[in-house]
Short mmCIF file of C-alpha atoms and ligand atoms in Angstrom, two decimals:
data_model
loop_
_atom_site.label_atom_id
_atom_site.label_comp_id
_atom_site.label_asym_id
_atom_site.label_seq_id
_atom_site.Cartn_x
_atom_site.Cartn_y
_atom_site.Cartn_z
CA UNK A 53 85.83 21.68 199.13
CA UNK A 54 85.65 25.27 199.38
CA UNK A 55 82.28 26.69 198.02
CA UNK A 56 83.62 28.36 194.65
CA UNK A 57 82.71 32.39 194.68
CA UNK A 58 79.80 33.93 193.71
CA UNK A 59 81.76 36.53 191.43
CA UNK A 60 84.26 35.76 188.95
CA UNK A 61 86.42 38.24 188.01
CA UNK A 62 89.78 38.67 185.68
CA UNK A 63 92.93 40.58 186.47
CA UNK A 64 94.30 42.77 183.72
CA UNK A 65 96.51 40.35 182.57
CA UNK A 66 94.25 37.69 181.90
CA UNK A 67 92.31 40.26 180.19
CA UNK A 68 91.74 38.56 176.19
CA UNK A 69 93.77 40.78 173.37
CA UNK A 70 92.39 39.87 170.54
CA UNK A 71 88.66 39.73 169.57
CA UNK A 72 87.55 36.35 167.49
CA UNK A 73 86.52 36.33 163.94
CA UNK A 74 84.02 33.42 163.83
CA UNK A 75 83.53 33.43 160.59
CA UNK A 76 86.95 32.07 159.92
CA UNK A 77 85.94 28.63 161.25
CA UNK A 78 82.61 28.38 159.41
CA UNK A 79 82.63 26.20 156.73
CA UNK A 80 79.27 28.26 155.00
CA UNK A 81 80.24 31.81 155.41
CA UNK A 82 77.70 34.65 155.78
CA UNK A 83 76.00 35.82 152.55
CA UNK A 84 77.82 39.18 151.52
CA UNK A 85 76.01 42.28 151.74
CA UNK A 86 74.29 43.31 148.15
CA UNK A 87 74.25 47.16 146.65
CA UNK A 88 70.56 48.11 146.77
CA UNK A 89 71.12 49.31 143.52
CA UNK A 90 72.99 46.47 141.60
CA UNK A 91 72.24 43.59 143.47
CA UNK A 92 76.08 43.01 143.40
CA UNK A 93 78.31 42.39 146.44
CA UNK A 94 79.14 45.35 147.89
CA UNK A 95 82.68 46.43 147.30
CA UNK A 96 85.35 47.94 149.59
CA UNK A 97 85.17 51.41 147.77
CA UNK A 98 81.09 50.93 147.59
CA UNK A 99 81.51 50.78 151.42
CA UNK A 100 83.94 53.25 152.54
CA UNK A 101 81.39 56.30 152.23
CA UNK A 102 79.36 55.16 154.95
CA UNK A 103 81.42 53.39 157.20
CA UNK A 104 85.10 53.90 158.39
CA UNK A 105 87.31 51.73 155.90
CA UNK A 106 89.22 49.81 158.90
CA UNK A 107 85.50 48.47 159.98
CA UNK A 108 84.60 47.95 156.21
CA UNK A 109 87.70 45.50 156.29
CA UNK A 110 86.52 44.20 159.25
CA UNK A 111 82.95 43.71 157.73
CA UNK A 112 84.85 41.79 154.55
CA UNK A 113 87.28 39.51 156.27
CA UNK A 114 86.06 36.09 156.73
CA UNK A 115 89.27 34.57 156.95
CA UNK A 116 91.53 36.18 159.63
CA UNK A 117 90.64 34.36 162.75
CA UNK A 118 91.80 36.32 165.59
CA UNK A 119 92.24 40.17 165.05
CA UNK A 120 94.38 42.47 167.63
CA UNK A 121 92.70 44.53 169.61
CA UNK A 122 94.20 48.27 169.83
CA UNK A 123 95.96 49.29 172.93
CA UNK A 124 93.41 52.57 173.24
CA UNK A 125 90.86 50.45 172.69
CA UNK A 126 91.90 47.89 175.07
CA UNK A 127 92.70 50.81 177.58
CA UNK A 128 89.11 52.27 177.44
CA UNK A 129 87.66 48.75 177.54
CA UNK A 130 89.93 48.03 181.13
CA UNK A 131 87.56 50.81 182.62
CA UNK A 132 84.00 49.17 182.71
CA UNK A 133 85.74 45.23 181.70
CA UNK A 134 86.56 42.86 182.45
CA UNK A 135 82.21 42.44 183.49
CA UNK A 136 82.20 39.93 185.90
CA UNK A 137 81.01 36.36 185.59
CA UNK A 138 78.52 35.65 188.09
CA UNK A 139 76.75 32.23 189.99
CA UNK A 140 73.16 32.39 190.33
CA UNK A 141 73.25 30.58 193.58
CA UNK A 142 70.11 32.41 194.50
CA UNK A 143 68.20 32.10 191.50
CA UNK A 144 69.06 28.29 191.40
CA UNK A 145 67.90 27.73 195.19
CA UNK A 146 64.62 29.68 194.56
CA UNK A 147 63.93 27.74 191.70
CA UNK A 148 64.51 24.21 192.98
CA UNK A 149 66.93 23.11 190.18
CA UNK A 150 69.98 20.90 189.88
CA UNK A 151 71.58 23.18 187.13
CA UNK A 152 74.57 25.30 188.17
CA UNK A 153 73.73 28.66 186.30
CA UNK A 154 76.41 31.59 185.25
CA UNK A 155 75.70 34.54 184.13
CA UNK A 156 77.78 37.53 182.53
CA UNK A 157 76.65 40.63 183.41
CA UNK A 158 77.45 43.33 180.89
CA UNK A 159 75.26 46.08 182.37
CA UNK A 160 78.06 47.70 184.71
CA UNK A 161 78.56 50.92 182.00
CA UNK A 162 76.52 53.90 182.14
CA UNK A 163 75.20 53.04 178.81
CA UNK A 164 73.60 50.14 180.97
CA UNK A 165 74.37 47.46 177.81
CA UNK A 166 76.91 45.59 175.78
CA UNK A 167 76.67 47.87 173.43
CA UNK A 168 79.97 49.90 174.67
CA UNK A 169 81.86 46.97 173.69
CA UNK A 170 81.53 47.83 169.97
CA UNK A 171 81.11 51.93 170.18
CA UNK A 172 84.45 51.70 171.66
CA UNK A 173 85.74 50.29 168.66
CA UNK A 174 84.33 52.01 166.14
CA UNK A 175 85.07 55.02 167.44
CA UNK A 176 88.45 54.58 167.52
CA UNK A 177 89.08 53.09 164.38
CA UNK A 178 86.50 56.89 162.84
CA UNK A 179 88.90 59.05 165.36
CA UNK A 180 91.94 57.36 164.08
CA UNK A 181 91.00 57.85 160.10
CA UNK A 182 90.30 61.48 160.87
CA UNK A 183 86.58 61.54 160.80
CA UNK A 184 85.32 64.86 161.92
CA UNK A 185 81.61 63.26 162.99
CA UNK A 186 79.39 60.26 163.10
CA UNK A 187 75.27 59.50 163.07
CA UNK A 188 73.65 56.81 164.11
CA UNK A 189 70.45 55.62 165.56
CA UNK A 190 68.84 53.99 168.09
CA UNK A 191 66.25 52.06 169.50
CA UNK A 192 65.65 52.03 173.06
CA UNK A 193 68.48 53.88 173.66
CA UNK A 194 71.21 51.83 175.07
CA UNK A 195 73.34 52.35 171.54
CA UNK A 196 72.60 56.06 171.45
CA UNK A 197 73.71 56.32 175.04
CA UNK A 198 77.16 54.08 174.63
CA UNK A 199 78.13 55.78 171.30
CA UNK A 200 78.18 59.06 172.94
CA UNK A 201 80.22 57.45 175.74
CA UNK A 202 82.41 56.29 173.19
CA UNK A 203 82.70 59.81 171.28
CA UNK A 204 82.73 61.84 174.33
CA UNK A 205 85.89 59.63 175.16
CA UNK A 206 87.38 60.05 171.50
CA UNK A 207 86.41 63.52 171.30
CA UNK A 208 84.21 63.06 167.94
CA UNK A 209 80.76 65.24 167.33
CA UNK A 210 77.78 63.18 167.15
CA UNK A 211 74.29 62.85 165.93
CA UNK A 212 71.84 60.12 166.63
CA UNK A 213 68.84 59.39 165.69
CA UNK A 214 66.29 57.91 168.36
CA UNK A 215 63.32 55.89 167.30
CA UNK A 216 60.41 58.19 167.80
CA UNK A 217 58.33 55.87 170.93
CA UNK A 218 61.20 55.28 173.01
CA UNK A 219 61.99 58.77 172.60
CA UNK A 220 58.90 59.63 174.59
CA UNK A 221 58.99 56.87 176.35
CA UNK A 222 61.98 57.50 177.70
CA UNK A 223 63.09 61.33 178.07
CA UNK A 224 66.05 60.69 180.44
CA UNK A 225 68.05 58.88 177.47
CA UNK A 226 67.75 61.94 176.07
CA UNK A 227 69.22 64.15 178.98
CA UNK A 228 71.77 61.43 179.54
CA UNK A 229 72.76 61.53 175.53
CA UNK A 230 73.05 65.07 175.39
CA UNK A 231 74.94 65.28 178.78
CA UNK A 232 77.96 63.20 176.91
CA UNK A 233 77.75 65.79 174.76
CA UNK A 234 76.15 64.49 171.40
CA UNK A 235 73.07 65.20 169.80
CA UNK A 236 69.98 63.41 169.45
CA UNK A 237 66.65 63.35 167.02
CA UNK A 238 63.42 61.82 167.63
CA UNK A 239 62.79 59.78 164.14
CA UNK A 240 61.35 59.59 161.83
CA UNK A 241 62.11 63.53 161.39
CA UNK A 242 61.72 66.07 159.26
CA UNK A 243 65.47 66.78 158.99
CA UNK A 244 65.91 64.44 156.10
CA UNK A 245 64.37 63.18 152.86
CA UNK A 246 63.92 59.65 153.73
CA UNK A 247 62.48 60.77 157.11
CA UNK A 248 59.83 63.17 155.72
CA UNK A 249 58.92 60.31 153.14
CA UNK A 250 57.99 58.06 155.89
CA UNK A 251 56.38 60.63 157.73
CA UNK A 252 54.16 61.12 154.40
CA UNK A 253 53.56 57.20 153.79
CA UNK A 254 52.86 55.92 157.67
CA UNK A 255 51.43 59.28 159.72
CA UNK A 256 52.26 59.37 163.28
CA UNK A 257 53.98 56.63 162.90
CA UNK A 258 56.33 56.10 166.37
CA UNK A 259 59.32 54.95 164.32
CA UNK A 260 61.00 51.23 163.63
CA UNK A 261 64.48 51.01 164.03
CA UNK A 262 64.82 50.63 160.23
CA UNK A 263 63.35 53.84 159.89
CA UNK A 264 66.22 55.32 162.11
CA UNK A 265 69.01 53.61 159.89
CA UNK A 266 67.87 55.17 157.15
CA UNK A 267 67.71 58.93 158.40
CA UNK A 268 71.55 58.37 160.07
CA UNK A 269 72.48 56.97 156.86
CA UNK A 270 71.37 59.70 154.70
CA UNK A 271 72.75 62.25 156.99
CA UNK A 272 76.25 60.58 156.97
CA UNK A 273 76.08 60.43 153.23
CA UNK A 274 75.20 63.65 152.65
CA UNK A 275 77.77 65.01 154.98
CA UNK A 276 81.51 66.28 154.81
CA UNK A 277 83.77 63.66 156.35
CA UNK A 278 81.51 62.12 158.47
CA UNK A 279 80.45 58.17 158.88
CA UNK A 280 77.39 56.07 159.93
CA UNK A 281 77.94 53.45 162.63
CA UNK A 282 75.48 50.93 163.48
CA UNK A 283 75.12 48.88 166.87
CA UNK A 284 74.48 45.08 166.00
CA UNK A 285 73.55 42.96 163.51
CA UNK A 286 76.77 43.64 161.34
CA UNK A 287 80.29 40.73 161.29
CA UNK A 288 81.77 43.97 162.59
CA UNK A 289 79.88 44.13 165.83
CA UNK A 290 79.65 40.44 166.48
CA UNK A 291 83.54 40.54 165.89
CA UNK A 292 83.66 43.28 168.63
CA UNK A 293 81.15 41.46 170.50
CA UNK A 294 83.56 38.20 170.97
CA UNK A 295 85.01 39.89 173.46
CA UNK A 296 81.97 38.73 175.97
CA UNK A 297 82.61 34.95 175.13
CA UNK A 298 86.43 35.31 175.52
CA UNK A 299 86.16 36.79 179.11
CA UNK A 300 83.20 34.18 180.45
CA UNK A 301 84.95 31.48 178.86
CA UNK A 302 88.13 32.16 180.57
CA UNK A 303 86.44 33.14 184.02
CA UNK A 304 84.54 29.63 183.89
CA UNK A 305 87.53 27.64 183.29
CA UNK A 306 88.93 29.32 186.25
CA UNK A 307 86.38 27.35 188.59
CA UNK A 308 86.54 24.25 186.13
CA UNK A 309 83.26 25.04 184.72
CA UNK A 310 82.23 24.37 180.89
CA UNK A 311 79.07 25.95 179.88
CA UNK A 312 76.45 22.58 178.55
CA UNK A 313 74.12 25.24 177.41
CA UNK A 314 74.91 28.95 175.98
CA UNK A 315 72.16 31.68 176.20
CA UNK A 316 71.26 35.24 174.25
CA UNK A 317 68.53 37.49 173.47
CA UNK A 318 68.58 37.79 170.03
CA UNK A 319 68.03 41.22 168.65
CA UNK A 320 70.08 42.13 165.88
CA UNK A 321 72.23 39.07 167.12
CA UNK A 322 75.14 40.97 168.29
CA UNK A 323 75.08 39.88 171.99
CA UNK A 324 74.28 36.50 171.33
CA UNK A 325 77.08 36.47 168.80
CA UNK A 326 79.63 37.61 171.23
CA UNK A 327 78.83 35.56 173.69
CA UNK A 328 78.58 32.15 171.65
CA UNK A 329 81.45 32.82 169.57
CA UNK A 330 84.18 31.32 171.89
CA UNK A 331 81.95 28.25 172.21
CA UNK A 332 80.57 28.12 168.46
CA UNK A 333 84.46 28.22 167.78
CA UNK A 334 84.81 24.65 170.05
CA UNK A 335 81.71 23.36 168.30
CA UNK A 336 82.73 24.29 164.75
CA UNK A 337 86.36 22.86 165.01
CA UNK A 338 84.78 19.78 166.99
CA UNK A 339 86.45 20.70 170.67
CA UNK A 340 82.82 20.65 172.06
CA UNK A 341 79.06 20.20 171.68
CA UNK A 342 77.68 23.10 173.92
CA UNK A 343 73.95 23.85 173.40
CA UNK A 344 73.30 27.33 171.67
CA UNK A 345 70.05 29.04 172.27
CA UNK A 346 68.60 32.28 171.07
CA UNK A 347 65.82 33.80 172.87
CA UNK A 348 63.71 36.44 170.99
CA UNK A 349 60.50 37.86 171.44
CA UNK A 350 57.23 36.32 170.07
CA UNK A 351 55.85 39.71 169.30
CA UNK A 352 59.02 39.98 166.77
CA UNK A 353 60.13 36.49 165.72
CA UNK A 354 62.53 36.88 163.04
CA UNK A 355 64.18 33.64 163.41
CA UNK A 356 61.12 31.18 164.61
CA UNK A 357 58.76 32.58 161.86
CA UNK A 358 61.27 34.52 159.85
CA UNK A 359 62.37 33.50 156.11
CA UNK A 360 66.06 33.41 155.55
CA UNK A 361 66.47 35.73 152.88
CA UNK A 362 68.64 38.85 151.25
CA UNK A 363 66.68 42.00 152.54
CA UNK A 364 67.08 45.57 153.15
CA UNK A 365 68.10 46.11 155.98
CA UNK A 366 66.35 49.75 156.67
CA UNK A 367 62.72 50.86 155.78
CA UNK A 368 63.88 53.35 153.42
CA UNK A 369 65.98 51.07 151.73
CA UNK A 370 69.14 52.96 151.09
CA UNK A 371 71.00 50.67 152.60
CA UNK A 372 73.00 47.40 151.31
CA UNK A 373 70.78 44.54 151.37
CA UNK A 374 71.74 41.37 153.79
CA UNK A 375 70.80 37.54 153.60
CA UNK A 376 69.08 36.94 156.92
CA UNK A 377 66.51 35.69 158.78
CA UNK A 378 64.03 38.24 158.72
CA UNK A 379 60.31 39.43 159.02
CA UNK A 380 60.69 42.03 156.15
CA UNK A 381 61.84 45.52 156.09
CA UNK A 382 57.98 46.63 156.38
CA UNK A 383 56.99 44.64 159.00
CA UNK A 384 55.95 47.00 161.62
CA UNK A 385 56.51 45.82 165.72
CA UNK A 386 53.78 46.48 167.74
CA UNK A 387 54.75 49.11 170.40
CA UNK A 388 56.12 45.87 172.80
CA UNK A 389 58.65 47.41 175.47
CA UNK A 390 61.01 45.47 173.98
CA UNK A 391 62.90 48.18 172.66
CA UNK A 392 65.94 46.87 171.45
CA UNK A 393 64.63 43.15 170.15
CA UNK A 394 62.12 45.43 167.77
CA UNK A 395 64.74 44.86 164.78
CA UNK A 396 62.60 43.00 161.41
CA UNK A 397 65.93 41.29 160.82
CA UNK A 398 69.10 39.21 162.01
CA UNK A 399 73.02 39.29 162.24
CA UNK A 400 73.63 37.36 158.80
CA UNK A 401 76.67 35.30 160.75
CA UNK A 402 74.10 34.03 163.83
CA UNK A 403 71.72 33.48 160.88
CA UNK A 404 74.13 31.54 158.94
CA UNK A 405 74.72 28.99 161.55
CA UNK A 406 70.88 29.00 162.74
CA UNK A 407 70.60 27.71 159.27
CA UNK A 408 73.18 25.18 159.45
CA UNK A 409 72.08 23.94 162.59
CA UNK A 410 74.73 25.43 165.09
CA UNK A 411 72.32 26.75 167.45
CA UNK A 412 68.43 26.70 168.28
CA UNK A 413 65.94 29.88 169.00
CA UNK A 414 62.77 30.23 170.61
CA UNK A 415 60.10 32.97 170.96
CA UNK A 416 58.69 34.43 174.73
CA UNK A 417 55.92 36.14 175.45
CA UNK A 418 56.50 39.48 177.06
CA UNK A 419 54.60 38.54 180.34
CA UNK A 420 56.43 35.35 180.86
CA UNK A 421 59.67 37.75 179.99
CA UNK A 422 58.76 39.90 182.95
CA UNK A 423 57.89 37.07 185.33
CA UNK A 424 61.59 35.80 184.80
CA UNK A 425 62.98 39.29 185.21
CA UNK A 426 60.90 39.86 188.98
CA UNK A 427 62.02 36.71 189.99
CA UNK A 428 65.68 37.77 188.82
CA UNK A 429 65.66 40.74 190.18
CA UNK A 430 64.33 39.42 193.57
CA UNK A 431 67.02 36.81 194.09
CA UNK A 432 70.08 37.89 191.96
CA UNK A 433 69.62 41.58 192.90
CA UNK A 434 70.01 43.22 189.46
CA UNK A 435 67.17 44.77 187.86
CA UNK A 436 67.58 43.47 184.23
CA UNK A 437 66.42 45.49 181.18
CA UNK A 438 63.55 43.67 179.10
CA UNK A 439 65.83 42.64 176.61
CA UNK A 440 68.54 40.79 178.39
CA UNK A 441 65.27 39.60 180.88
CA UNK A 442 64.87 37.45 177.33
CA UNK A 443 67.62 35.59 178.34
CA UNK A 444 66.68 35.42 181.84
CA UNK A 445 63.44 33.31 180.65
CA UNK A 446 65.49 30.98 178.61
CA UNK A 447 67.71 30.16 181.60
CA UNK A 448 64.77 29.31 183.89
CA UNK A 449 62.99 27.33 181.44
CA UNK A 450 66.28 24.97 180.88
CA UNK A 451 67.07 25.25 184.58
CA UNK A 452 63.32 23.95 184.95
CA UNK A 453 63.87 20.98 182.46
CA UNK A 454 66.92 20.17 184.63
CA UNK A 455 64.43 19.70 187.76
CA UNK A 456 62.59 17.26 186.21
CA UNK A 457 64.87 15.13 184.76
CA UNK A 458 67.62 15.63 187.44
CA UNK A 459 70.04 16.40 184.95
CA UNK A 460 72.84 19.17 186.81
CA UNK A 461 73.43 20.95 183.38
CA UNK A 462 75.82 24.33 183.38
CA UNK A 463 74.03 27.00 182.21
CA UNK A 464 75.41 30.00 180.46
CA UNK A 465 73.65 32.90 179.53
CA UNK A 466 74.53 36.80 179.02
CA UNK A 467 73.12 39.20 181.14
CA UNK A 468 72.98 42.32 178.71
CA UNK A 469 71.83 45.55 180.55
CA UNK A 470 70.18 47.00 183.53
CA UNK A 471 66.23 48.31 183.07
CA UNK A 472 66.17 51.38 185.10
CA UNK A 473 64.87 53.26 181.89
CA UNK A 474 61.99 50.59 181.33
CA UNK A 475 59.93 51.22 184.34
CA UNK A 476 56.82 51.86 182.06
CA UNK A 477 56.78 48.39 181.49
CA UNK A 478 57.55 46.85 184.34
CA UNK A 479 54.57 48.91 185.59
CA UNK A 480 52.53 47.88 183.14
CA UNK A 481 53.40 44.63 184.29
CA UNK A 482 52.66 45.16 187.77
CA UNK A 483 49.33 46.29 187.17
CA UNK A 484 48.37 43.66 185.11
CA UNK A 485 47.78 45.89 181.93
CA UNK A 486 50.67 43.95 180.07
CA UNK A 487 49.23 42.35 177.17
CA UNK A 488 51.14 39.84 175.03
CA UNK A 489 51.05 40.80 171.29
CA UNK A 490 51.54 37.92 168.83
CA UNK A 491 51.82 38.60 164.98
CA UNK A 492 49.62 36.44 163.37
CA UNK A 493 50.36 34.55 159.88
CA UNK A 494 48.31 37.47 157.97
CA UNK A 495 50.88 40.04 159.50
CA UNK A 496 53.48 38.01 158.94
CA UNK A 497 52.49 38.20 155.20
CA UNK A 498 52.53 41.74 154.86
CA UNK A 499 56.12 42.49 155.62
CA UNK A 500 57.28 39.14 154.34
CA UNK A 501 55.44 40.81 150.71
CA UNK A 502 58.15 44.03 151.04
CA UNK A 503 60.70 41.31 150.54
CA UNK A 504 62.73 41.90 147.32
CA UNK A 505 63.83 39.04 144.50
CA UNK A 506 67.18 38.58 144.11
CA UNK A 507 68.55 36.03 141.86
CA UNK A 508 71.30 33.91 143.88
C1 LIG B 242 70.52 46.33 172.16
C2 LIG B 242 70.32 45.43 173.28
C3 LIG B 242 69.99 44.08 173.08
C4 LIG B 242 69.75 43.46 171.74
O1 LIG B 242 70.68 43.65 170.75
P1 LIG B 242 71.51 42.44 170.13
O2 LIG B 242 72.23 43.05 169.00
O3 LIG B 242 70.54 41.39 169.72
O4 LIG B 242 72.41 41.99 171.19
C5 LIG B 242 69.87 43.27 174.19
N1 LIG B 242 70.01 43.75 175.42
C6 LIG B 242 70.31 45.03 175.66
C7 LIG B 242 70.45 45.49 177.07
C8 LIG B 242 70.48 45.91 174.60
O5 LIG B 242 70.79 47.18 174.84
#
């Protein structure tokens, strides 16, 4: 039989059309988002000032399975998609193992991430309401980067709002930001109230993620015509996200292959949530069993050690609150290169079904993260960013089970971004400086104690 190819690729017609809503199929849907104010659920109209009102309707629909995606958008998705599916012959022959191991490789964009998947979208559906800018944040700087991809391509003014140690960490995101022509703040700032608060209540503090949300929200609020978008952990991203899970599931069926295992970092969830979807959707309707694992870091372990709980989900707490699995809008990451895993809480539809059982998580150390991603990066050829290297280490580990009990398992798992902006920590690594930073119980406490009561 002729050896099946290393790359797996789609035409343009095979292309999928239509993203998938995962919530239709679950039977417990996500918690809706609360008004930090009332404790209520958040209404359409309550919504529409800060985001777009097509992806508020996206954020409320629980029921629509499979939503059309728009021709533009499907025409600015055709330039850096379909990403191509990929066989780890060389990783599987280095490590010894039985396991046949796919990965998809979303990392071909300049934004070097997913992310462009969803900043296509919404910046369609802002362009096409007649939205004259957006803000946003961002953490290590793979959203910052795609969203002004996106609105360099829509032709939509832009502001984002960088968390303040990957800022100077990593200057080129900056040059690259600004070279797509939006703007870009190191945070928190002094250019708004909430910013200048935290400033005053944590001093030289190098920024949280929730931190930025709050700054881009207040701007967008307090600005003409303009919306906040936000990268992952909302239905609206994960929905954008499907489109990952779509395209490896067809790809894999086009070599007869069925993933036995499914594999994300887990961040905000948004990754992980696109590229489970297609398979949660066989598990939830009873088509098929695959194994669903999350993969997040130990030094921010929202789901392992996490409570499931309605929280804020910014530091400055302006905006809605959302049942999750989280560590607390106060807990405070150490500075772990991590970047984009730093988030205190979880996409409320991957927390859902963690809670119902539908999938599994585990926490990595950082070193053991960086072991994977050398040995990746050595045989596969692709120098993976820390995050998706997350992912990586989940892999090997199940690959390694497969070794010793000779089971030849398909493995699955998503292969986020590239790391060429995270060379500070793989030197770190190489010198043997990396340290592994584990929040104990006591920390734990202290954010978990920022949690608010709400009656359900
Ligand atoms: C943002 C990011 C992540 C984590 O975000 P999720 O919403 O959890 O997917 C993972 N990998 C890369 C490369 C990223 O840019």
């Amino acid at each position: 039989m002729a050896k099946e190819p290393k790359r797996i690729f789609l035409t343009e017609d095979e292309m999928p059309t239509q993203w998938y809503n995962v919530r239709a199929d679950m039977k417990n849907k996500p918690a809706p988002m609360l008004h930090p104010g009332t404790h209520k659920p958040l209404t359409l109209e309550e919504m529409t000032p800060i985001f777009c009102e097509e992806l508020c309707k996206q954020e409320l629909d629980n029921d629509t399975r499979f939503i059309d995606i728009p021709e533009e958008v499907q025409e600015f998705y055709k330039i850096f998609r379909p990403s191509p599916l990929i066989r780890a012959y060389q990783l599987e022959k280095a490590l010894g193992t039985p396991a046949k191991i796919y990965y998809k490789f979303e990392g071909n964009n300049t934004s070097g991430s997913h992310k462009l998947n969803s900043a296509a979208a919404q910046v369609y559906y802002a362009k096409k309401q007649g939205l004259t800018s957006l803000t946003t944040e961002t953490g290590a700087g793979q959203w910052g980067t795609a969203l002004s991809m996106a609105s360099a391509f829509y032709n939509i003014p832009l502001t984002v709002y960088m968390v303040k140690v990957s800022y100077e960490q990593k200057p080129f995101r900056k040059s690259i930001i600004e070279t797509f022509g939006a703007d870009i703040v190191p945070s928190p700032s002094n250019t708004t109230k909430v910013g200048r608060e935290i400033n005053e209540k944590f001093p030289g503090t190098g920024g949280s993620l929730g931190c930025a949300i709050s700054e881009a929200v207040e701007k967008a609020v307090t600005t003409d015509n303009c919306r906040y978008v936000l990268g992952s952990v909302l239905n609206q991203v994960i929905l954008h996200q499907s489109i990952i899970g779509e395209e490896a599931k067809i790809q894999m069926a086009k070599v007869d292959a069925y993933p036995d295992i499914v594999i994300g970092c887990a961040g905000g969830g948004s990754n992980l949530g696109g590229i489970m979807s297609a398979f949660m959707r066989d598990k939830l309707t009873g088509a098929a069993n695959p194994e669903i694992i999350a993969v997040e870091p130990a030094s921010c372990p929202s789901m392992t050690r996490g409570k499931f709980a309605y929280d804020f989900a910014d530091t400055g707490h302006v905006c809605p609150l959302a049942k999750m699995y989280t560590l607390g809008s106060e807990f405070m990451p150490s500075p772990s290169h991590a970047g984009g895993l730093r988030y205190h809480g979880m996409s409320p539809i991957v927390s859902q079904l963690y809670h119902d059982g539908y999938l599994k998580a585990v926490a990595v150390e950082q070193t053991k993260v960086f072991e994977a991603a050398e040995l990746f990066a050595k045989t596969e050829t692709i120098l993976p960013a820390p995050e998706s290297s997350h992912a990586i280490r989940g892999a090997i580990d199940e690959a390694l089970k497969c070794k010793e009990t000779g089971e030849a398992k398909t493995i699955l798992f998503n292969l986020t971004g590239t790391g060429f902006f995270d060379m500070t920590a793989y030197q770190a690594y190489n010198d043997g400086t990396m340290s592994d930073f584990i929040p104990t119980d006591e920390d734990l406490e202290k954010g978990f104690a920022s949690l608010p009561q709400i009656e359900e």
